């Protein structure tokens, strides 16, 4: 029997829309409720305990919709709060780091993998740990074993990319200069795979690709996350067969502003009917 309950997705603001877009693409009959915590963004410069509190409040809000799954469409919240959210959630929780790590391990040919993310995500080392663990598992299974037997991981925090993406400056001289400044050291390390470890970064994929060159594969974690969502729905018989699924948006800041900035992140039309909600009233 089809399970028509929606999937709850949250992010610190609009970056998670690059993940939502991939979820829509991979599982078009699923309903989604998206919450962007725009009034408290960015999460990438906040402490672990603050991001945990915010994430639990976001979970409580999304659970009021009787969701069947929660997707933490934010690397920073995944890095700091996944375990807490998974512990408190009544439904399966998907984070964005493990699927991205898996995709990177499958893509590399020379075992040299770069990670770019917010300072918070880089500071936790979660990607490093996830890639190291996944590389070992895949190599043990004989998958891409030659490349994965001695992997080298290089990280770089690129905090300015978040502002550039939100400002719509993803293909101009300032974006190119910033990308050059951040990425040249990674390029010099000879990486052949680069994880876009922040959900804002796919918007800057063009300039990032220009700096890194055609031989470096960029990993858009949203695609990998959507694959994980699909797998879980199929394995747990949670899939929907809706022809016109619900697609609702909530923001903790101004809905009109949210819709304006959301459009390019979603890659299609302007969302409409976005409602304002604050999740700070939820006790955690
Ligand atoms: N979208 C967030 C992430 O993936 C970055 C933005 C923020 O710092 O809140 O980490």
GROMACS .gro file of C-alpha atoms and ligand atoms in nm:
model
  294
    1UNK     CA    1   0.000   0.000   0.000
    2UNK     CA    2   0.123   0.348  -0.082
    3UNK     CA    3   0.229   0.573   0.203
    4UNK     CA    4   0.114   0.924   0.116
    5UNK     CA    5   0.266   1.096   0.418
    6UNK     CA    6   0.513   1.369   0.313
    7UNK     CA    7   0.889   1.385   0.367
    8UNK     CA    8   1.010   1.662   0.600
    9UNK     CA    9   1.320   1.849   0.484
   10UNK     CA   10   1.502   2.123   0.673
   11UNK     CA   11   1.802   2.347   0.625
   12UNK     CA   12   1.942   2.662   0.783
   13UNK     CA   13   1.782   2.852   0.493
   14UNK     CA   14   1.781   2.803   0.122
   15UNK     CA   15   2.083   2.578   0.056
   16UNK     CA   16   1.875   2.267   0.125
   17UNK     CA   17   1.666   2.347  -0.180
   18UNK     CA   18   1.948   2.203  -0.393
   19UNK     CA   19   1.881   1.875  -0.211
   20UNK     CA   20   1.503   1.912  -0.235
   21UNK     CA   21   1.534   1.958  -0.611
   22UNK     CA   22   1.714   1.624  -0.639
   23UNK     CA   23   1.457   1.451  -0.413
   24UNK     CA   24   1.178   1.577  -0.642
   25UNK     CA   25   1.372   1.449  -0.942
   26UNK     CA   26   1.445   1.103  -0.795
   27UNK     CA   27   1.104   1.048  -0.627
   28UNK     CA   28   0.851   1.269  -0.808
   29UNK     CA   29   0.541   1.127  -0.642
   30UNK     CA   30   0.659   1.212  -0.289
   31UNK     CA   31   0.504   1.502  -0.099
   32UNK     CA   32   0.752   1.733   0.074
   33UNK     CA   33   0.738   1.988   0.354
   34UNK     CA   34   1.043   2.215   0.345
   35UNK     CA   35   1.149   2.433   0.636
   36UNK     CA   36   1.422   2.695   0.589
   37UNK     CA   37   1.545   2.853   0.910
   38UNK     CA   38   1.629   3.180   0.734
   39UNK     CA   39   1.594   3.398   1.043
   40UNK     CA   40   1.866   3.202   1.224
   41UNK     CA   41   2.094   3.135   0.927
   42UNK     CA   42   2.387   3.075   0.893
   43UNK     CA   43   2.440   2.764   1.102
   44UNK     CA   44   2.799   2.733   0.980
   45UNK     CA   45   2.928   3.000   1.218
   46UNK     CA   46   2.731   2.884   1.525
   47UNK     CA   47   2.830   2.650   1.806
   48UNK     CA   48   2.748   2.280   1.808
   49UNK     CA   49   2.501   2.316   2.096
   50UNK     CA   50   2.312   2.598   1.922
   51UNK     CA   51   2.286   2.404   1.595
   52UNK     CA   52   2.168   2.097   1.790
   53UNK     CA   53   1.896   2.299   1.962
   54UNK     CA   54   1.780   2.456   1.634
   55UNK     CA   55   1.781   2.118   1.459
   56UNK     CA   56   1.569   1.955   1.730
   57UNK     CA   57   1.322   2.244   1.712
   58UNK     CA   58   1.303   2.204   1.334
   59UNK     CA   59   1.239   1.832   1.381
   60UNK     CA   60   0.954   1.904   1.622
   61UNK     CA   61   0.795   2.142   1.376
   62UNK     CA   62   0.818   1.899   1.082
   63UNK     CA   63   0.679   1.615   1.293
   64UNK     CA   64   0.356   1.813   1.334
   65UNK     CA   65   0.288   1.720   0.967
   66UNK     CA   66   0.298   1.345   1.034
   67UNK     CA   67   0.601   1.309   0.806
   68UNK     CA   68   0.733   0.963   0.718
   69UNK     CA   69   1.099   1.067   0.695
   70UNK     CA   70   1.322   1.360   0.789
   71UNK     CA   71   1.601   1.482   0.562
   72UNK     CA   72   1.859   1.711   0.722
   73UNK     CA   73   1.945   1.900   0.403
   74UNK     CA   74   2.228   2.094   0.566
   75UNK     CA   75   2.582   1.969   0.612
   76UNK     CA   76   2.642   2.176   0.924
   77UNK     CA   77   2.329   2.044   1.096
   78UNK     CA   78   2.413   1.691   0.978
   79UNK     CA   79   2.765   1.725   1.121
   80UNK     CA   80   2.658   1.864   1.457
   81UNK     CA   81   2.309   1.729   1.515
   82UNK     CA   82   2.238   1.410   1.318
   83UNK     CA   83   2.272   1.180   1.618
   84UNK     CA   84   2.048   1.394   1.839
   85UNK     CA   85   1.785   1.430   1.567
   86UNK     CA   86   1.791   1.057   1.487
   87UNK     CA   87   1.759   0.976   1.860
   88UNK     CA   88   1.449   1.194   1.902
   89UNK     CA   89   1.279   1.135   1.566
   90UNK     CA   90   0.992   0.890   1.533
   91UNK     CA   91   1.079   0.824   1.168
   92UNK     CA   92   1.395   0.749   0.962
   93UNK     CA   93   1.640   1.042   0.940
   94UNK     CA   94   1.868   1.098   0.641
   95UNK     CA   95   2.174   1.320   0.669
   96UNK     CA   96   2.379   1.454   0.380
   97UNK     CA   97   2.732   1.348   0.469
   98UNK     CA   98   2.737   0.969   0.436
   99UNK     CA   99   2.581   0.964   0.085
  100UNK     CA  100   2.831   1.228  -0.034
  101UNK     CA  101   3.121   1.031   0.114
  102UNK     CA  102   3.007   0.718  -0.068
  103UNK     CA  103   2.978   0.902  -0.401
  104UNK     CA  104   3.328   1.049  -0.360
  105UNK     CA  105   3.481   0.708  -0.286
  106UNK     CA  106   3.322   0.559  -0.595
  107UNK     CA  107   3.431   0.851  -0.816
  108UNK     CA  108   3.800   0.885  -0.732
  109UNK     CA  109   4.060   0.722  -0.953
  110UNK     CA  110   4.374   0.843  -0.777
  111UNK     CA  111   4.252   0.830  -0.414
  112UNK     CA  112   4.304   1.204  -0.359
  113UNK     CA  113   3.975   1.358  -0.247
  114UNK     CA  114   3.903   1.721  -0.159
  115UNK     CA  115   3.623   1.848   0.066
  116UNK     CA  116   3.493   2.203   0.074
  117UNK     CA  117   3.238   2.305   0.336
  118UNK     CA  118   3.159   2.560   0.607
  119UNK     CA  119   3.413   2.612   0.884
  120UNK     CA  120   3.185   2.421   1.121
  121UNK     CA  121   3.159   2.114   0.900
  122UNK     CA  122   3.533   2.112   0.826
  123UNK     CA  123   3.608   2.157   1.198
  124UNK     CA  124   3.416   1.845   1.300
  125UNK     CA  125   3.609   1.626   1.056
  126UNK     CA  126   3.291   1.431   0.983
  127UNK     CA  127   3.355   1.411   0.609
  128UNK     CA  128   3.710   1.290   0.667
  129UNK     CA  129   3.582   1.019   0.899
  130UNK     CA  130   3.294   0.922   0.671
  131UNK     CA  131   3.518   0.901   0.362
  132UNK     CA  132   3.786   0.705   0.546
  133UNK     CA  133   3.530   0.455   0.676
  134UNK     CA  134   3.350   0.421   0.344
  135UNK     CA  135   3.677   0.381   0.151
  136UNK     CA  136   3.772   0.093   0.375
  137UNK     CA  137   3.433  -0.079   0.339
  138UNK     CA  138   3.423  -0.041  -0.039
  139UNK     CA  139   3.785  -0.157  -0.078
  140UNK     CA  140   3.707  -0.463   0.138
  141UNK     CA  141   3.418  -0.538  -0.099
  142UNK     CA  142   3.657  -0.506  -0.394
  143UNK     CA  143   3.490  -0.184  -0.520
  144UNK     CA  144   3.739   0.072  -0.658
  145UNK     CA  145   3.992  -0.099  -0.432
  146UNK     CA  146   4.305   0.013  -0.618
  147UNK     CA  147   4.220   0.384  -0.574
  148UNK     CA  148   4.086   0.344  -0.220
  149UNK     CA  149   4.366   0.145  -0.062
  150UNK     CA  150   4.565   0.459   0.026
  151UNK     CA  151   4.336   0.761   0.019
  152UNK     CA  152   4.443   1.115   0.095
  153UNK     CA  153   4.184   1.371   0.204
  154UNK     CA  154   4.223   1.748   0.182
  155UNK     CA  155   3.974   1.989   0.341
  156UNK     CA  156   3.911   2.358   0.294
  157UNK     CA  157   3.654   2.581   0.461
  158UNK     CA  158   3.496   2.818   0.207
  159UNK     CA  159   3.258   3.031   0.418
  160UNK     CA  160   3.226   3.313   0.163
  161UNK     CA  161   3.065   3.077  -0.089
  162UNK     CA  162   2.745   3.081   0.119
  163UNK     CA  163   2.708   3.461   0.088
  164UNK     CA  164   2.798   3.454  -0.281
  165UNK     CA  165   2.532   3.189  -0.348
  166UNK     CA  166   2.264   3.381  -0.156
  167UNK     CA  167   2.360   3.706  -0.328
  168UNK     CA  168   2.318   3.546  -0.670
  169UNK     CA  169   2.689   3.605  -0.744
  170UNK     CA  170   2.763   3.260  -0.875
  171UNK     CA  171   2.907   3.347  -1.213
  172UNK     CA  172   3.090   3.679  -1.192
  173UNK     CA  173   3.443   3.807  -1.135
  174UNK     CA  174   3.409   3.814  -0.756
  175UNK     CA  175   3.292   3.452  -0.750
  176UNK     CA  176   3.583   3.352  -0.975
  177UNK     CA  177   3.840   3.536  -0.762
  178UNK     CA  178   3.701   3.389  -0.440
  179UNK     CA  179   3.694   3.040  -0.587
  180UNK     CA  180   4.053   3.079  -0.708
  181UNK     CA  181   4.170   3.194  -0.365
  182UNK     CA  182   4.000   2.906  -0.184
  183UNK     CA  183   4.060   2.628  -0.433
  184UNK     CA  184   4.409   2.673  -0.578
  185UNK     CA  185   4.569   2.497  -0.275
  186UNK     CA  186   4.336   2.198  -0.322
  187UNK     CA  187   4.413   2.190  -0.692
  188UNK     CA  188   4.786   2.190  -0.612
  189UNK     CA  189   4.732   1.870  -0.409
  190UNK     CA  190   4.634   1.687  -0.728
  191UNK     CA  191   4.285   1.585  -0.613
  192UNK     CA  192   4.062   1.425  -0.878
  193UNK     CA  193   3.736   1.444  -0.678
  194UNK     CA  194   3.589   1.737  -0.486
  195UNK     CA  195   3.294   1.704  -0.249
  196UNK     CA  196   3.068   2.011  -0.242
  197UNK     CA  197   3.011   1.967   0.131
  198UNK     CA  198   2.766   2.252   0.175
  199UNK     CA  199   2.422   2.259   0.020
  200UNK     CA  200   2.478   2.613  -0.112
  201UNK     CA  201   2.778   2.519  -0.321
  202UNK     CA  202   2.607   2.350  -0.621
  203UNK     CA  203   2.503   2.703  -0.723
  204UNK     CA  204   2.872   2.784  -0.768
  205UNK     CA  205   2.953   2.460  -0.949
  206UNK     CA  206   3.037   2.641  -1.272
  207UNK     CA  207   3.311   2.863  -1.128
  208UNK     CA  208   3.434   2.586  -0.898
  209UNK     CA  209   3.463   2.362  -1.205
  210UNK     CA  210   3.647   2.632  -1.397
  211UNK     CA  211   3.909   2.667  -1.124
  212UNK     CA  212   3.951   2.294  -1.066
  213UNK     CA  213   3.959   2.201  -1.435
  214UNK     CA  214   3.782   1.927  -1.629
  215UNK     CA  215   3.973   1.639  -1.468
  216UNK     CA  216   3.827   1.700  -1.122
  217UNK     CA  217   3.488   1.543  -1.058
  218UNK     CA  218   3.254   1.758  -0.845
  219UNK     CA  219   3.027   1.566  -0.608
  220UNK     CA  220   2.686   1.729  -0.563
  221UNK     CA  221   2.577   1.560  -0.243
  222UNK     CA  222   2.210   1.636  -0.317
  223UNK     CA  223   2.208   1.373  -0.592
  224UNK     CA  224   2.357   1.112  -0.358
  225UNK     CA  225   2.113   1.206  -0.080
  226UNK     CA  226   1.814   1.169  -0.313
  227UNK     CA  227   1.939   0.818  -0.400
  228UNK     CA  228   1.951   0.731  -0.029
  229UNK     CA  229   1.598   0.868   0.024
  230UNK     CA  230   1.471   0.655  -0.264
  231UNK     CA  231   1.642   0.342  -0.131
  232UNK     CA  232   1.494   0.385   0.218
  233UNK     CA  233   1.145   0.446   0.080
  234UNK     CA  234   1.168   0.133  -0.135
  235UNK     CA  235   1.318  -0.089   0.135
  236UNK     CA  236   1.065   0.018   0.399
  237UNK     CA  237   0.764   0.022   0.163
  238UNK     CA  238   0.715   0.390   0.233
  239UNK     CA  239   0.677   0.507  -0.127
  240UNK     CA  240   0.388   0.726  -0.241
  241UNK     CA  241   0.189   0.703  -0.566
  242UNK     CA  242   0.052   1.060  -0.559
  243UNK     CA  243   0.016   1.220  -0.903
  244UNK     CA  244  -0.004   1.569  -0.753
  245UNK     CA  245   0.197   1.550  -0.431
  246UNK     CA  246   0.191   1.828  -0.172
  247UNK     CA  247   0.495   2.059  -0.187
  248UNK     CA  248   0.485   2.307   0.097
  249UNK     CA  249   0.742   2.564   0.208
  250UNK     CA  250   0.791   2.728   0.545
  251UNK     CA  251   1.050   2.985   0.647
  252UNK     CA  252   1.132   3.150   0.978
  253UNK     CA  253   1.194   3.480   0.794
  254UNK     CA  254   0.999   3.670   0.529
  255UNK     CA  255   0.816   3.436   0.283
  256UNK     CA  256   0.842   3.680  -0.010
  257UNK     CA  257   1.218   3.711   0.039
  258UNK     CA  258   1.247   3.335   0.070
  259UNK     CA  259   1.062   3.275  -0.254
  260UNK     CA  260   1.273   3.529  -0.440
  261UNK     CA  261   1.604   3.374  -0.338
  262UNK     CA  262   1.472   3.016  -0.357
  263UNK     CA  263   1.402   3.013  -0.727
  264UNK     CA  264   1.756   2.953  -0.864
  265UNK     CA  265   1.830   2.700  -0.590
  266UNK     CA  266   1.528   2.498  -0.691
  267UNK     CA  267   1.612   2.537  -1.057
  268UNK     CA  268   1.248   2.576  -1.157
  269UNK     CA  269   0.993   2.851  -1.112
  270UNK     CA  270   0.921   3.048  -0.800
  271UNK     CA  271   0.774   2.853  -0.510
  272UNK     CA  272   0.446   3.003  -0.396
  273UNK     CA  273   0.233   2.992  -0.084
  274UNK     CA  274   0.534   2.992   0.150
  275UNK     CA  275   0.427   3.045   0.510
  276UNK     CA  276   0.606   3.203   0.801
  277UNK     CA  277   0.673   2.999   1.114
  278UNK     CA  278   0.916   3.027   1.403
  279UNK     CA  279   1.043   2.707   1.555
  280UNK     CA  280   1.210   2.869   1.858
  281UNK     CA  281   0.891   2.822   2.059
  282UNK     CA  282   0.948   2.445   2.062
  283UNK     CA  283   1.095   2.322   2.392
  284UNK     CA  284   1.388   2.085   2.350
  285LIG     N1  285   2.359   2.501   0.389
  285LIG     C1  286   2.452   2.494   0.498
  285LIG     C2  287   2.534   2.368   0.492
  285LIG     O1  288   2.512   2.281   0.409
  285LIG     C3  289   2.546   2.612   0.500
  285LIG     C4  290   2.483   2.741   0.533
  285LIG     C5  291   2.492   2.776   0.677
  285LIG     O2  292   2.604   2.801   0.726
  285LIG     O3  293   2.390   2.778   0.742
  285LIG     O4  294   2.623   2.351   0.571
   0.00000   0.00000   0.00000
